[in-house]
Amino acid sequence: MWRARSKNAMQGVRERLIDISQQYRAARGSGFTLRELIFFVTYACPFRCRTCFYARTLDEHAAGQTEELNLEEIRKISASLGTVHTLYISGGEPFLRDDLPEICEIFYRQNNIGTLSLPTSGFHTEKIYDDVQQIVRACPGARLIVGVALDGLRETHDALKGVDGSFDRAVETTRRLALLKERHPALFINVITTVSNVNINEVVSLAEFIRGNLPVDGHGPSPMRGVPYDDSLLAPSPEEWARVAHNLIGYHRYWYAKKTSNRLKVFLATNRTRYLYRLYTDILAGKKTPFRCQAGRAIGVLEPNGDVRLCESTVPVGNIRNADYDFKTIWRSGSANQMRERIHSCACTHACFLHPSIDLNPASLIHSYLYF
């Protein structure tokens, strides 16, 4: 049985390597390819989280004062993209858009999306439940990952979010969404945690709470990135992160084992997380990554007002409304090419950029599976 499971696991790794090698060749070729798109669908958000790098942008575009992309505009943009492997929908609070299920369906139908990722504060339980139910029905072939934010236990979480009762709402939302999983196995519920100097000493206790009390599929803490809304907050030091990461690995092994009984798959997946956590430590220490970031190559960012960025941390390189909604026109522009030259050696702790950058570098991809 062990040999059969090992064979199945290695076959899965080979298939992943083949798939990624094809994406790697496409990313290096002259043709347009976008492996992943981060789409901020709205500036609306009832929170101003102290750790949020985007909160000042939300202030600049107060709800109702900036015209956000409508469905017809989004449909045109989607039609210009071709196949996109993963769509990360963000905000603001994505679930405050009344047409969120329709947005997801547009990309699913027109771009052959394999994975849809939706982060949320979890505050609007009924709206989130209803929308997720519509999305899984409209996008039956896609894997839908809903990431509910919990940045600490009750008192710490509510203080960081600035909204009393937000912890209890988020917990209730995870439990409601778990009811949908029984009918929709392609739905995955994760807890996401932004780690700063305020909650660094509570992260392991939070991980224990989640494992013992919430019906979720995983928990992904990551260091705070960018300039936080509360500029008195700090990202964890390399030493602090390394200590916490060491204590979290066992929890990740638990979550992977919950998904599969194949011990080799669990081993390889745990190695990947261990490798990612080591990268976080090195980046926090000011070191560069051993690969080129794929921001502006295989990954792009679209703002609610149509601005296009190569990375969340860079200035816009154009607005899609001025390019007849053709994403490629902005992507291939002179301003985009100049920005690529400026960011080719950047390093940050944003997992949405690190994962594809690891995957599209053959040496790092192999290393990530063998890192232990």
Coordinates of C-alpha atoms in Angstrom, one line a residue:
M1 CA 0.0 0.0 0.0
W2 CA 2.9 2.4 0.8
R3 CA 4.4 1.7 -2.5
A4 CA 1.2 2.4 -4.3
R5 CA 0.6 5.6 -2.4
S6 CA 4.2 6.7 -3.1
K7 CA 3.7 6.0 -6.8
N8 CA 0.5 8.0 -6.9
A9 CA 2.2 10.9 -5.0
M10 CA 5.2 11.0 -7.4
Q11 CA 2.9 10.8 -10.4
G12 CA 1.1 13.9 -9.0
V13 CA 4.4 15.7 -8.6
R14 CA 5.4 14.7 -12.2
E15 CA 2.1 16.0 -13.6
R16 CA 2.6 19.2 -11.6
L17 CA 6.1 19.6 -13.0
I18 CA 5.0 19.0 -16.5
D19 CA 2.1 21.5 -16.1
I20 CA 4.4 24.1 -14.6
S21 CA 7.2 23.6 -17.2
Q22 CA 4.6 24.4 -19.9
Q23 CA 3.7 27.6 -18.0
Y24 CA 7.4 28.3 -17.6
R25 CA 8.1 28.1 -21.3
A26 CA 5.0 30.3 -22.0
A27 CA 6.2 32.9 -19.5
R28 CA 9.6 33.0 -21.1
G29 CA 8.3 33.1 -24.6
S30 CA 7.3 36.1 -26.7
G31 CA 3.6 35.5 -26.5
F32 CA 1.3 37.0 -23.9
T33 CA 0.6 34.9 -20.8
L34 CA -0.9 35.7 -17.4
R35 CA -0.7 32.9 -15.0
E36 CA -2.4 34.7 -12.2
L37 CA -4.4 37.9 -11.9
I38 CA -5.0 39.8 -8.7
F39 CA -8.2 41.8 -9.1
F40 CA -9.2 44.4 -6.5
V41 CA -12.9 44.5 -7.2
T42 CA -14.0 47.3 -4.8
Y43 CA -12.7 50.1 -2.6
A44 CA -15.7 49.5 -0.2
C45 CA -14.7 48.2 3.2
P46 CA -16.3 48.7 6.6
F47 CA -12.9 48.0 8.3
R48 CA -9.6 49.9 8.4
C49 CA -7.4 47.1 9.7
R50 CA -4.3 48.4 11.4
T51 CA -2.1 46.0 9.5
C52 CA -3.6 46.7 6.0
F53 CA -1.2 48.0 3.3
Y54 CA -4.2 49.0 1.2
A55 CA -6.3 51.0 3.7
R56 CA -4.9 54.4 2.7
T57 CA -5.9 53.6 -0.9
L58 CA -9.4 52.8 0.4
D59 CA -9.4 56.3 2.1
E60 CA -8.4 58.0 -1.2
H61 CA -11.2 56.3 -3.1
A62 CA -14.0 56.5 -0.6
A63 CA -17.0 54.4 -1.5
G64 CA -19.1 56.1 -4.2
Q65 CA -16.5 58.7 -5.1
T66 CA -14.6 56.5 -7.6
E67 CA -16.4 54.8 -10.5
E68 CA -15.5 51.1 -10.2
L69 CA -15.4 48.8 -13.2
N70 CA -18.9 47.5 -14.0
L71 CA -19.8 44.0 -15.3
E72 CA -19.7 45.0 -19.0
E73 CA -16.3 46.5 -18.6
I74 CA -15.1 43.5 -16.7
R75 CA -16.4 41.2 -19.4
K76 CA -14.3 43.1 -22.0
I77 CA -11.2 42.9 -19.9
S78 CA -11.7 39.2 -19.3
A79 CA -12.1 38.6 -23.0
S80 CA -8.7 40.2 -23.7
L81 CA -6.8 37.9 -21.3
G82 CA -7.0 34.4 -22.6
T83 CA -6.5 31.5 -20.2
V84 CA -5.7 32.5 -16.6
H85 CA -4.7 29.8 -14.1
T86 CA -5.7 31.6 -10.9
L87 CA -7.8 34.6 -10.1
Y88 CA -7.2 36.3 -6.8
I89 CA -10.2 38.5 -6.0
S90 CA -9.5 41.2 -3.4
G91 CA -10.5 44.6 -2.1
G92 CA -11.8 46.3 0.1
E93 CA -14.3 43.6 1.1
P94 CA -15.0 41.7 -2.1
F95 CA -18.4 40.4 -0.8
L96 CA -19.7 44.0 -0.6
R97 CA -20.1 43.9 -4.4
D98 CA -23.6 42.9 -5.3
D99 CA -22.4 41.3 -8.5
L100 CA -19.5 39.3 -7.1
P101 CA -20.9 35.9 -8.3
E102 CA -21.3 37.3 -11.8
I103 CA -17.7 38.6 -11.8
C104 CA -16.5 35.1 -10.9
E105 CA -18.6 33.5 -13.5
I106 CA -17.3 35.8 -16.3
F107 CA -13.7 34.8 -15.6
Y108 CA -14.6 31.2 -15.1
R109 CA -16.4 31.0 -18.5
Q110 CA -14.0 33.2 -20.5
N111 CA -10.6 32.5 -19.0
N112 CA -10.8 28.8 -18.0
I113 CA -10.0 29.7 -14.4
G114 CA -8.8 26.7 -12.4
T115 CA -8.7 28.4 -9.0
L116 CA -10.7 31.2 -7.5
S117 CA -9.4 32.8 -4.3
L118 CA -11.5 35.1 -2.2
P119 CA -10.3 36.7 1.0
T120 CA -12.8 38.2 3.5
S121 CA -13.2 39.7 6.9
G122 CA -16.0 37.2 7.4
F123 CA -18.1 40.0 8.9
H124 CA -21.1 39.8 6.6
T125 CA -22.0 36.1 7.2
E126 CA -25.3 35.8 5.3
K127 CA -24.1 37.7 2.3
I128 CA -20.9 35.6 2.2
Y129 CA -22.8 32.4 2.5
D130 CA -25.2 33.3 -0.2
D131 CA -22.5 34.5 -2.6
V132 CA -20.3 31.5 -2.1
Q133 CA -23.3 29.2 -2.8
Q134 CA -23.9 31.0 -6.1
I135 CA -20.3 31.0 -7.1
V136 CA -19.8 27.2 -6.5
R137 CA -22.9 26.6 -8.6
A138 CA -21.8 29.0 -11.4
C139 CA -18.2 27.7 -11.5
P140 CA -18.5 24.0 -11.0
G141 CA -15.1 23.1 -12.4
A142 CA -13.1 25.6 -10.4
R143 CA -11.5 25.2 -7.0
L144 CA -12.9 28.0 -4.8
I145 CA -10.7 29.0 -1.8
V146 CA -12.3 31.3 0.7
G147 CA -9.8 32.8 3.1
V148 CA -11.4 34.2 6.3
A149 CA -9.2 36.6 8.3
L150 CA -8.4 35.9 11.9
D151 CA -5.5 38.0 13.2
G152 CA -5.5 36.7 16.8
L153 CA -7.8 35.5 19.5
R154 CA -10.9 37.6 20.2
E155 CA -9.5 40.6 22.0
T156 CA -6.4 40.9 19.8
H157 CA -8.3 40.3 16.5
D158 CA -11.0 42.9 17.3
A159 CA -8.4 45.5 18.3
L160 CA -6.4 45.0 15.1
K161 CA -9.6 45.1 13.0
G162 CA -11.0 48.1 14.9
V163 CA -14.5 46.5 15.0
D164 CA -15.9 44.9 18.1
G165 CA -17.5 41.5 17.5
S166 CA -15.5 40.9 14.3
F167 CA -13.8 37.8 15.7
D168 CA -17.2 36.2 16.5
R169 CA -18.6 37.1 13.1
A170 CA -15.5 35.5 11.4
V171 CA -15.9 32.3 13.4
E172 CA -19.6 32.1 12.6
T173 CA -18.8 32.6 8.9
T174 CA -16.3 29.7 8.8
R175 CA -18.9 27.4 10.4
R176 CA -21.6 28.4 8.0
L177 CA -19.4 27.9 5.0
A178 CA -18.5 24.5 6.3
L179 CA -22.1 23.5 5.7
L180 CA -21.6 24.2 2.0
K181 CA -18.5 21.9 1.8
E182 CA -20.6 18.9 2.4
R183 CA -22.3 19.5 -1.0
H184 CA -19.4 21.2 -2.8
P185 CA -16.1 19.3 -2.3
A186 CA -14.2 21.9 -4.5
L187 CA -14.8 24.5 -1.9
F188 CA -11.9 25.1 0.6
I189 CA -12.1 27.3 3.6
N190 CA -8.8 28.6 5.0
V191 CA -8.0 31.0 7.8
I192 CA -5.5 33.7 6.9
T193 CA -3.5 35.6 9.5
T194 CA -1.3 38.7 9.1
V195 CA 1.5 38.5 11.6
S196 CA 3.0 41.7 13.2
N197 CA 4.7 42.6 16.4
V198 CA 1.3 43.0 18.0
N199 CA 0.2 39.4 17.6
I200 CA 3.4 37.4 17.0
N201 CA 3.3 35.8 20.4
E202 CA -0.4 34.7 19.9
V203 CA 0.0 33.1 16.5
V204 CA 0.6 29.5 17.8
S205 CA -2.2 29.8 20.3
L206 CA -4.5 31.0 17.5
A207 CA -3.3 28.0 15.4
E208 CA -4.3 25.7 18.2
F209 CA -7.7 27.3 18.6
I210 CA -8.4 27.0 14.9
R211 CA -7.3 23.3 14.8
G212 CA -9.5 22.5 17.8
N213 CA -12.6 24.6 17.0
L214 CA -13.0 25.5 13.4
P215 CA -14.1 23.2 10.5
V216 CA -11.6 24.6 8.0
D217 CA -9.0 23.2 5.6
G218 CA -6.0 25.1 6.6
H219 CA -4.4 28.1 8.3
G220 CA -1.9 30.3 6.6
P221 CA -0.1 32.9 8.7
S222 CA 2.3 35.3 6.9
P223 CA 4.3 38.3 7.9
M224 CA 2.8 41.8 7.5
R225 CA 3.9 43.4 4.3
G226 CA 4.0 46.9 2.9
V227 CA 3.3 50.1 5.0
P228 CA 0.5 49.3 7.5
Y229 CA -2.4 51.7 8.2
D230 CA -1.1 52.0 11.7
D231 CA 2.5 52.9 11.0
S232 CA 3.5 52.0 14.6
L233 CA 3.1 48.4 13.8
L234 CA 6.2 46.4 12.6
A235 CA 6.6 43.2 10.7
P236 CA 8.1 40.4 12.9
S237 CA 11.9 40.2 13.1
P238 CA 13.6 37.3 11.2
E239 CA 14.3 35.7 14.6
E240 CA 10.7 36.1 15.8
W241 CA 9.3 34.7 12.5
A242 CA 11.8 31.7 12.4
R243 CA 10.7 30.8 16.0
V244 CA 7.0 31.0 15.2
A245 CA 7.4 29.2 11.8
H246 CA 9.2 26.3 13.5
N247 CA 6.2 25.9 15.9
L248 CA 3.7 26.1 13.1
I249 CA 5.1 23.3 10.9
G250 CA 3.3 20.6 12.9
Y251 CA 0.0 22.4 12.4
H252 CA 0.5 22.5 8.6
R253 CA 1.4 18.8 8.6
Y254 CA -2.0 18.2 10.4
W255 CA -3.9 20.2 7.8
Y256 CA -2.2 18.3 4.9
A257 CA -2.9 15.0 6.6
K258 CA -6.5 16.0 6.9
K259 CA -6.8 16.3 3.1
T260 CA -5.0 13.0 2.2
S261 CA -3.9 9.8 3.8
N262 CA -0.9 9.6 1.4
R263 CA 2.1 10.2 3.7
L264 CA 4.4 11.1 0.8
K265 CA 2.0 13.9 -0.4
V266 CA 1.9 15.2 3.2
F267 CA 5.7 15.1 3.4
L268 CA 6.1 17.0 0.1
A269 CA 3.4 19.6 0.9
T270 CA 4.9 20.2 4.3
N271 CA 8.3 20.7 2.7
R272 CA 6.8 23.4 0.5
T273 CA 5.5 25.3 3.4
R274 CA 8.8 24.9 5.3
Y275 CA 10.6 26.3 2.2
L276 CA 8.2 29.2 2.0
Y277 CA 8.6 30.0 5.7
R278 CA 12.4 30.0 5.2
L279 CA 12.0 32.5 2.4
Y280 CA 10.0 34.7 4.7
T281 CA 12.8 34.6 7.2
D282 CA 15.4 35.5 4.7
I283 CA 13.3 38.3 3.2
L284 CA 12.7 39.8 6.6
A285 CA 16.4 39.7 7.1
G286 CA 16.9 41.8 4.0
K287 CA 18.0 39.0 1.7
K288 CA 17.0 38.5 -1.9
T289 CA 15.1 35.5 -3.2
P290 CA 17.0 32.8 -5.2
F291 CA 14.7 33.4 -8.2
R292 CA 13.2 36.3 -10.2
C293 CA 9.9 37.5 -9.0
Q294 CA 7.2 36.9 -11.6
A295 CA 5.4 40.2 -10.9
G296 CA 4.8 41.9 -14.3
R297 CA 5.5 38.7 -16.1
A298 CA 3.2 35.9 -15.1
I299 CA 1.3 37.9 -12.4
G300 CA -0.6 41.1 -12.8
V301 CA -2.8 43.4 -10.7
L302 CA -6.0 45.2 -11.7
E303 CA -7.6 47.9 -9.6
P304 CA -11.3 48.7 -9.1
N305 CA -11.0 51.8 -11.2
G306 CA -9.2 50.1 -14.1
D307 CA -5.6 50.9 -13.1
V308 CA -3.1 48.2 -14.0
R309 CA -0.1 47.4 -11.9
L310 CA 2.7 44.9 -12.3
C311 CA 2.8 44.5 -8.5
E312 CA 0.6 45.7 -5.6
S313 CA 3.5 47.8 -4.3
T314 CA 4.2 49.6 -7.6
V315 CA 2.6 52.6 -9.2
P316 CA 0.0 52.0 -12.1
V317 CA 1.5 51.6 -15.6
G318 CA -1.8 52.6 -17.3
N319 CA -5.6 52.5 -17.0
I320 CA -7.5 49.8 -18.9
R321 CA -10.3 52.3 -19.7
N322 CA -7.8 54.2 -21.9
A323 CA -6.8 51.0 -23.8
D324 CA -10.2 49.9 -25.0
Y325 CA -10.3 47.4 -22.1
D326 CA -7.4 45.4 -23.7
F327 CA -5.2 44.2 -20.9
K328 CA -2.4 43.3 -23.3
T329 CA -2.1 46.8 -24.6
I330 CA -1.2 48.0 -21.1
W331 CA 0.9 44.9 -20.3
R332 CA 3.1 45.5 -23.4
S333 CA 3.4 49.3 -23.1
G334 CA 6.6 51.2 -22.7
S335 CA 5.7 52.2 -19.1
A336 CA 5.1 48.5 -18.2
N337 CA 8.5 47.5 -19.7
Q338 CA 10.3 50.3 -17.8
M339 CA 8.7 49.1 -14.5
R340 CA 9.7 45.5 -15.2
E341 CA 13.4 46.6 -15.3
R342 CA 13.0 48.4 -12.0
I343 CA 11.4 45.5 -10.1
H344 CA 13.2 42.4 -11.4
S345 CA 15.3 42.0 -8.3
C346 CA 12.6 42.9 -5.7
A347 CA 11.8 40.6 -2.7
C348 CA 8.7 40.7 -0.5
T349 CA 6.7 38.3 1.7
H350 CA 3.5 38.3 -0.4
A351 CA 2.6 34.6 -0.9
C352 CA 0.6 35.3 -4.0
F353 CA 3.8 36.4 -5.7
L354 CA 6.2 34.0 -4.1
H355 CA 4.3 30.8 -4.9
P356 CA 4.2 31.3 -8.7
S357 CA 7.7 32.7 -8.7
I358 CA 8.9 29.5 -7.0
D359 CA 6.9 27.3 -9.4
L360 CA 8.3 29.1 -12.5
N361 CA 11.9 28.7 -11.4
P362 CA 12.8 25.0 -12.0
A363 CA 15.6 24.9 -9.4
S364 CA 13.5 26.5 -6.7
L365 CA 10.5 24.4 -7.6
I366 CA 12.5 21.2 -7.0
H367 CA 14.1 22.6 -3.9
S368 CA 10.8 23.4 -2.4
Y369 CA 9.7 19.8 -2.5
L370 CA 12.9 18.5 -1.1
Y371 CA 13.4 21.2 1.6
F372 CA 13.4 19.6 5.1

